[in-house]
Every structure is written in structure tokens, then in C-alpha cells.
């Protein structure tokens, strides 16, 4: 049994790449829609790997009673010509349906398989699939809500050299840049007990939007830490204090059931901000 799912095809490879401006415009519109949503849709991407399953475990831990949990497997159409690979896809579906069926009512979960053209990268297919969700008629029974959070497994950075100072690694970083919805990158499976959330913020509208979206995730007893990284000089410290006051004012006017802290993290002039973020993530 599948909780409302189905099989859908990713858009054809000939469709032109969207520009950064187009992606940002879609992402802004999506974020505003998600802020108005009554319930959340939490989507986990899987390829059957252990890292993808970590993302599934996190997605389960993040959902609340009224939220919908979806598992989406993106596979190549080439798989259909390989009996062993096709069997693997069946096993992936069986694994998640077997776990979800006794866990949640059928209206609160679904499993979807998205078939992409073999010459389309998975990164590209994910971006097109998420963007295409908004084009499905609202009364279509196969319509999947735009993810409030898209959970993606992540194994680690392969290159730590100064020449490629990327926080996530090039493939993961580029993938997230083409997905117009909030993403949760999962390094480890969730631990038992209260959860701790961390959000890096700057004085930018996109950061504020991320903050408002993130406030929907923590439950009572959880904690959220907001971190602003700034140059450790007097002029920057004044701006940082103003930013902190802005967030604290909002939180005073919108009390939460979980603890929220704001940390200012100064860095010496000339220090690469990416390295500071590396340290924060690696020590999280």
C-alpha cells in the first residue's frame, strides 16, 4: 500500500536551466506560501543509501502530529533495463512503506518514485521536480505539497583545501542552490531527547525568512541558537548588536515554547568566514 503516492516523470533534459534570478524569485514566492501553510510537508530524498536513511530518521523526528511525511526516490529511466537495479528500487519502496504503514495514518505519509532521464543529473532532476510541484493543479490527487523542509543526507566534504573552501562540498552545495525550498542537510541520525537547532544569520531578508520558517520546527523542550559571524572591530560590532536586538525584539513579541539564544561570534580581520563556518559545523 502506498500512502497516496505514484510514479511521476521528471521534466525532460531539453528544458533550459533557470537563472539565479529566476530561482531566487521562485524561492521567495515559495517561502511566503510556506509561512502561510497550516501544516507542514516534510520530504526526504532517498536513493537507498545509509546516508539517505539518516535523512529519513531526521524527517521522522522533525514532523509533528498534523504534518505530512513524504519519501521521494529519484531514479534513472536506465534502471528499467537492469533487472537487478529495478529490483533494488522495489526493495527501497518496500522498506519505507513497511516502516511508514504502522507508524502513521495513510493520509500523513506518502512514497513517490520520480523517474528522470538518464542524461539528466540527479541534482538537476531534484531542482526541476521541486520547481514543478507548483505547476500541478491544486485539485490533482497526485499533487504533492511544496516541501516546508527537504531533508537530504550528506556524508561529508571531500576537499578541505584552501583552494575549494566549500562548507558542504561542491555537489551538495550546487544541489541546494537549485532547489527553491528550505533544505535540511543531515550529517548524523537524530539522538534521543530534546533537539538543538542552529541558524547562521546575517542582516539579509533571506536570513530573516529562514528564521521565520525555522520557528515551525522546534517542539517544546527543544532549543534554537542563532549565530551571527562578524569582524571583531568596533564598527561591525555595533551592527551586530543592532541585528541581535532586532531578533530579540521579535522573539519578545512572539514567545516560543522552546529556548532561543543569540550568539555573536567575532572573527579576526582577514579570517575567511567559510573557515569559521567549517569549524561551527564540524564541532556541532
Coordinates of C-alpha atoms in Angstrom, one line a residue:
X1 CA 0.0 0.0 0.0
X2 CA 1.2 3.5 -0.8
X3 CA 0.0 6.5 1.2
X4 CA -1.3 8.5 -1.8
X5 CA 1.9 8.1 -3.9
X6 CA 2.5 7.4 -7.5
X7 CA 5.2 7.4 -10.2
X8 CA 6.0 10.6 -12.0
X9 CA 8.5 11.6 -14.6
X10 CA 10.9 14.4 -14.1
X11 CA 10.9 17.2 -16.8
X12 CA 12.8 16.5 -20.0
X13 CA 16.5 17.4 -20.2
X14 CA 15.9 19.9 -23.0
X15 CA 14.3 22.3 -20.6
X16 CA 16.7 25.3 -20.2
X17 CA 18.4 26.0 -16.9
X18 CA 16.8 28.6 -14.8
X19 CA 18.9 31.7 -14.0
X20 CA 19.9 32.5 -10.4
X21 CA 17.4 35.5 -10.6
X22 CA 14.6 33.2 -11.6
X23 CA 15.4 30.7 -8.9
X24 CA 15.6 33.4 -6.2
X25 CA 12.2 34.7 -7.3
X26 CA 10.6 31.3 -7.1
X27 CA 12.3 30.6 -3.7
X28 CA 10.9 33.9 -2.3
X29 CA 7.4 33.1 -3.5
X30 CA 7.6 29.6 -2.1
X31 CA 8.8 30.8 1.3
X32 CA 5.9 33.2 1.6
X33 CA 3.5 30.4 0.7
X34 CA 5.1 28.1 3.3
X35 CA 4.8 30.7 6.0
X36 CA 1.0 30.7 5.5
X37 CA 0.7 26.9 5.4
X38 CA -1.5 25.4 8.1
X39 CA 0.5 22.1 8.3
X40 CA 4.0 21.2 7.2
X41 CA 5.2 18.9 4.5
X42 CA 8.5 17.3 5.3
X43 CA 10.1 15.5 2.3
X44 CA 13.0 13.1 2.5
X45 CA 15.0 12.2 -0.7
X46 CA 16.3 8.7 -0.8
X47 CA 18.5 6.6 -3.1
X48 CA 18.5 3.6 -0.7
X49 CA 21.9 4.5 0.9
X50 CA 22.6 4.7 4.6
X51 CA 23.2 8.5 4.4
X52 CA 19.8 9.0 2.8
X53 CA 18.2 6.9 5.6
X54 CA 19.8 9.2 8.1
X55 CA 17.8 12.0 6.5
X56 CA 14.7 9.9 6.8
X57 CA 15.2 9.4 10.5
X58 CA 15.7 13.1 10.9
X59 CA 12.5 13.8 8.9
X60 CA 10.6 11.5 11.2
X61 CA 12.0 13.3 14.2
X62 CA 11.0 16.7 12.8
X63 CA 7.4 16.0 11.9
X64 CA 4.6 16.9 14.3
X65 CA 1.1 15.4 14.6
X66 CA -0.5 17.2 11.7
X67 CA 2.5 17.2 9.3
X68 CA 2.8 15.0 6.2
X69 CA 6.0 13.0 5.8
X70 CA 7.0 12.0 2.2
X71 CA 9.8 9.8 0.9
X72 CA 10.8 10.5 -2.7
X73 CA 13.1 8.2 -4.6
X74 CA 14.6 9.7 -7.8
X75 CA 15.8 7.1 -10.2
X76 CA 17.1 7.0 -13.7
X77 CA 15.0 5.6 -16.5
X78 CA 18.0 3.5 -17.4
X79 CA 17.3 1.4 -14.3
X80 CA 14.3 -0.2 -16.1
X81 CA 16.7 -2.1 -18.4
X82 CA 18.6 -3.6 -15.5
X83 CA 16.7 -6.2 -13.6
X84 CA 19.0 -6.0 -10.6
X85 CA 18.7 -2.2 -10.3
X86 CA 14.9 -2.3 -10.8
X87 CA 14.7 -4.9 -8.0
X88 CA 16.7 -2.6 -5.8
X89 CA 14.1 0.2 -6.4
X90 CA 11.3 -2.2 -5.4
X91 CA 13.2 -3.0 -2.2
X92 CA 13.7 0.6 -1.4
X93 CA 10.0 1.2 -1.8
X94 CA 9.1 -1.8 0.3
X95 CA 11.5 -0.8 3.1
X96 CA 9.9 2.6 3.6
X97 CA 6.3 1.5 3.1
X98 CA 6.8 -1.2 5.6
X99 CA 8.1 1.2 8.1
X100 CA 5.6 4.0 7.5
X101 CA 2.4 2.0 7.3
X102 CA 2.2 1.1 11.0
X103 CA 3.8 4.4 12.0
X104 CA 1.4 6.9 10.5
X105 CA -2.2 7.1 9.1
X106 CA -2.2 6.8 5.3
X107 CA -3.2 10.4 4.9
X108 CA 0.0 11.5 6.8
X109 CA 2.6 9.8 4.6
X110 CA 3.4 9.0 1.0
X111 CA 6.0 7.4 -1.1
X112 CA 6.8 8.7 -4.6
X113 CA 9.2 7.5 -7.2
X114 CA 10.3 10.1 -9.7
X115 CA 11.9 8.8 -12.9
X116 CA 14.5 11.1 -14.6
X117 CA 16.1 10.8 -18.0
X118 CA 19.4 9.0 -17.7
X119 CA 21.3 12.0 -19.1
X120 CA 19.9 14.4 -16.5
X121 CA 21.9 14.7 -13.3
X122 CA 20.2 13.9 -10.0
X123 CA 20.9 17.5 -8.9
X124 CA 19.1 18.9 -11.9
X125 CA 16.2 16.4 -11.6
X126 CA 15.7 17.4 -7.9
X127 CA 15.6 21.1 -8.8
X128 CA 13.2 20.6 -11.7
X129 CA 11.0 18.3 -9.7
X130 CA 10.6 20.7 -6.7
X131 CA 10.1 23.7 -9.1
X132 CA 7.5 21.7 -11.0
X133 CA 5.4 20.9 -7.9
X134 CA 3.9 24.4 -8.1
X135 CA 2.6 23.7 -11.6
X136 CA 0.5 20.7 -10.7
X137 CA -3.2 21.7 -10.5
X138 CA -4.3 22.1 -6.8
X139 CA -7.2 19.6 -7.3
X140 CA -4.9 16.9 -8.7
X141 CA -5.0 13.9 -6.3
X142 CA -1.3 13.2 -7.1
X143 CA -0.3 16.8 -6.2
X144 CA 2.5 16.8 -3.6
X145 CA 2.6 19.9 -1.4
X146 CA 5.7 22.1 -1.7
X147 CA 8.1 20.8 1.0
X148 CA 8.4 23.0 4.0
X149 CA 11.7 21.2 4.5
X150 CA 13.5 18.9 2.2
X151 CA 15.8 16.5 4.1
X152 CA 18.9 15.4 2.3
X153 CA 21.6 13.0 3.5
X154 CA 25.2 14.2 3.5
X155 CA 28.4 12.2 4.0
X156 CA 31.0 14.9 4.3
X157 CA 33.3 17.2 2.4
X158 CA 35.8 15.6 0.1
X159 CA 38.0 18.6 -0.3
X160 CA 39.2 20.7 2.6
X161 CA 41.9 22.6 0.8
X162 CA 42.1 26.4 0.8
X163 CA 41.5 26.3 -3.0
X164 CA 38.0 24.9 -2.5
X165 CA 36.7 26.3 0.8
X166 CA 33.1 25.0 0.5
X167 CA 31.0 24.3 3.5
X168 CA 29.1 21.3 2.0
X169 CA 31.2 20.2 -0.9
X170 CA 30.6 21.3 -4.4
X171 CA 28.0 18.8 -5.4
X172 CA 25.8 19.2 -2.3
X173 CA 26.3 23.0 -2.4
X174 CA 25.2 23.3 -6.1
X175 CA 22.3 21.0 -5.5
X176 CA 20.9 23.2 -2.7
X177 CA 21.3 26.3 -4.8
X178 CA 18.9 24.9 -7.4
X179 CA 16.2 23.8 -5.1
X180 CA 13.6 26.6 -4.4
X181 CA 12.5 25.4 -0.9
X182 CA 14.1 25.1 2.6
X183 CA 16.6 22.3 3.0
X184 CA 17.8 20.3 5.9
X185 CA 21.3 18.8 5.3
X186 CA 21.7 15.7 7.5
X187 CA 25.1 14.7 8.8
X188 CA 24.1 12.3 11.6
X189 CA 21.0 10.4 12.6
X190 CA 18.9 12.2 15.4
X191 CA 19.7 11.4 19.0
X192 CA 17.0 10.7 21.6
X193 CA 15.7 13.6 23.7
X194 CA 15.3 17.3 23.0
X195 CA 16.7 18.6 19.8
X196 CA 19.0 21.5 19.3
X197 CA 18.8 23.8 16.2
X198 CA 21.3 26.3 14.9
X199 CA 20.8 29.0 12.4
X200 CA 23.5 31.3 10.9
X201 CA 22.0 34.7 10.3
X202 CA 23.1 38.0 8.7
X203 CA 21.3 41.3 8.1
X204 CA 19.6 39.9 4.9
X205 CA 15.9 39.3 4.1
X206 CA 16.6 35.7 3.1
X207 CA 18.1 35.1 6.6
X208 CA 15.0 36.6 8.3
X209 CA 12.8 34.3 6.1
X210 CA 14.8 31.3 7.1
X211 CA 14.4 32.3 10.8
X212 CA 10.6 32.5 10.5
X213 CA 10.4 29.2 8.7
X214 CA 12.7 27.5 11.2
X215 CA 10.5 28.6 14.1
X216 CA 8.0 26.0 12.9
X217 CA 10.3 23.1 13.6
X218 CA 11.4 23.0 17.3
X219 CA 9.0 21.5 19.7
X220 CA 8.5 22.3 23.4
X221 CA 11.7 21.5 25.3
X222 CA 13.9 21.9 22.2
X223 CA 16.4 24.8 21.8
X224 CA 17.4 27.1 19.0
X225 CA 20.7 29.1 18.7
X226 CA 21.0 32.0 16.3
X227 CA 24.6 32.8 15.4
X228 CA 25.9 35.9 13.6
X229 CA 29.5 35.9 12.5
X230 CA 31.1 39.4 12.2
X231 CA 34.5 41.0 12.0
X232 CA 35.8 41.7 15.5
X233 CA 36.1 45.5 15.0
X234 CA 34.1 48.3 16.7
X235 CA 32.1 49.3 13.6
X236 CA 31.0 45.7 12.8
X237 CA 30.2 45.0 16.5
X238 CA 27.7 47.9 16.5
X239 CA 25.9 46.5 13.5
X240 CA 26.0 43.0 15.1
X241 CA 24.4 44.4 18.3
X242 CA 21.6 46.0 16.3
X243 CA 20.9 42.8 14.5
X244 CA 20.8 40.9 17.7
X245 CA 18.4 43.5 19.2
X246 CA 16.1 43.1 16.1
X247 CA 15.8 39.3 16.6
X248 CA 15.4 39.6 20.4
X249 CA 12.6 42.2 19.9
X250 CA 10.7 39.8 17.6
X251 CA 11.1 36.9 20.0
X252 CA 9.9 39.0 22.9
X253 CA 6.7 39.8 20.9
X254 CA 6.3 36.2 19.7
X255 CA 7.1 33.9 22.6
X256 CA 8.1 30.3 21.8
X257 CA 7.7 27.1 23.8
X258 CA 11.4 26.4 23.3
X259 CA 14.6 28.2 24.4
X260 CA 16.2 30.6 21.9
X261 CA 19.7 32.1 22.3
X262 CA 21.5 34.6 20.1
X263 CA 25.3 34.4 19.9
X264 CA 27.6 36.9 18.3
X265 CA 30.8 35.3 17.1
X266 CA 33.6 37.7 16.3
X267 CA 36.4 36.7 13.9
X268 CA 39.8 38.4 13.4
X269 CA 40.1 40.6 10.4
X270 CA 41.3 38.6 7.4
X271 CA 39.9 35.3 8.6
X272 CA 37.8 33.5 6.0
X273 CA 34.2 33.3 7.1
X274 CA 33.9 29.9 5.4
X275 CA 36.6 28.5 7.8
X276 CA 34.6 29.8 10.8
X277 CA 31.5 28.1 9.4
X278 CA 33.5 24.9 8.8
X279 CA 34.5 24.9 12.5
X280 CA 31.0 25.5 13.7
X281 CA 29.6 22.7 11.6
X282 CA 32.4 20.2 12.3
X283 CA 32.0 20.8 16.1
X284 CA 28.2 20.8 16.0

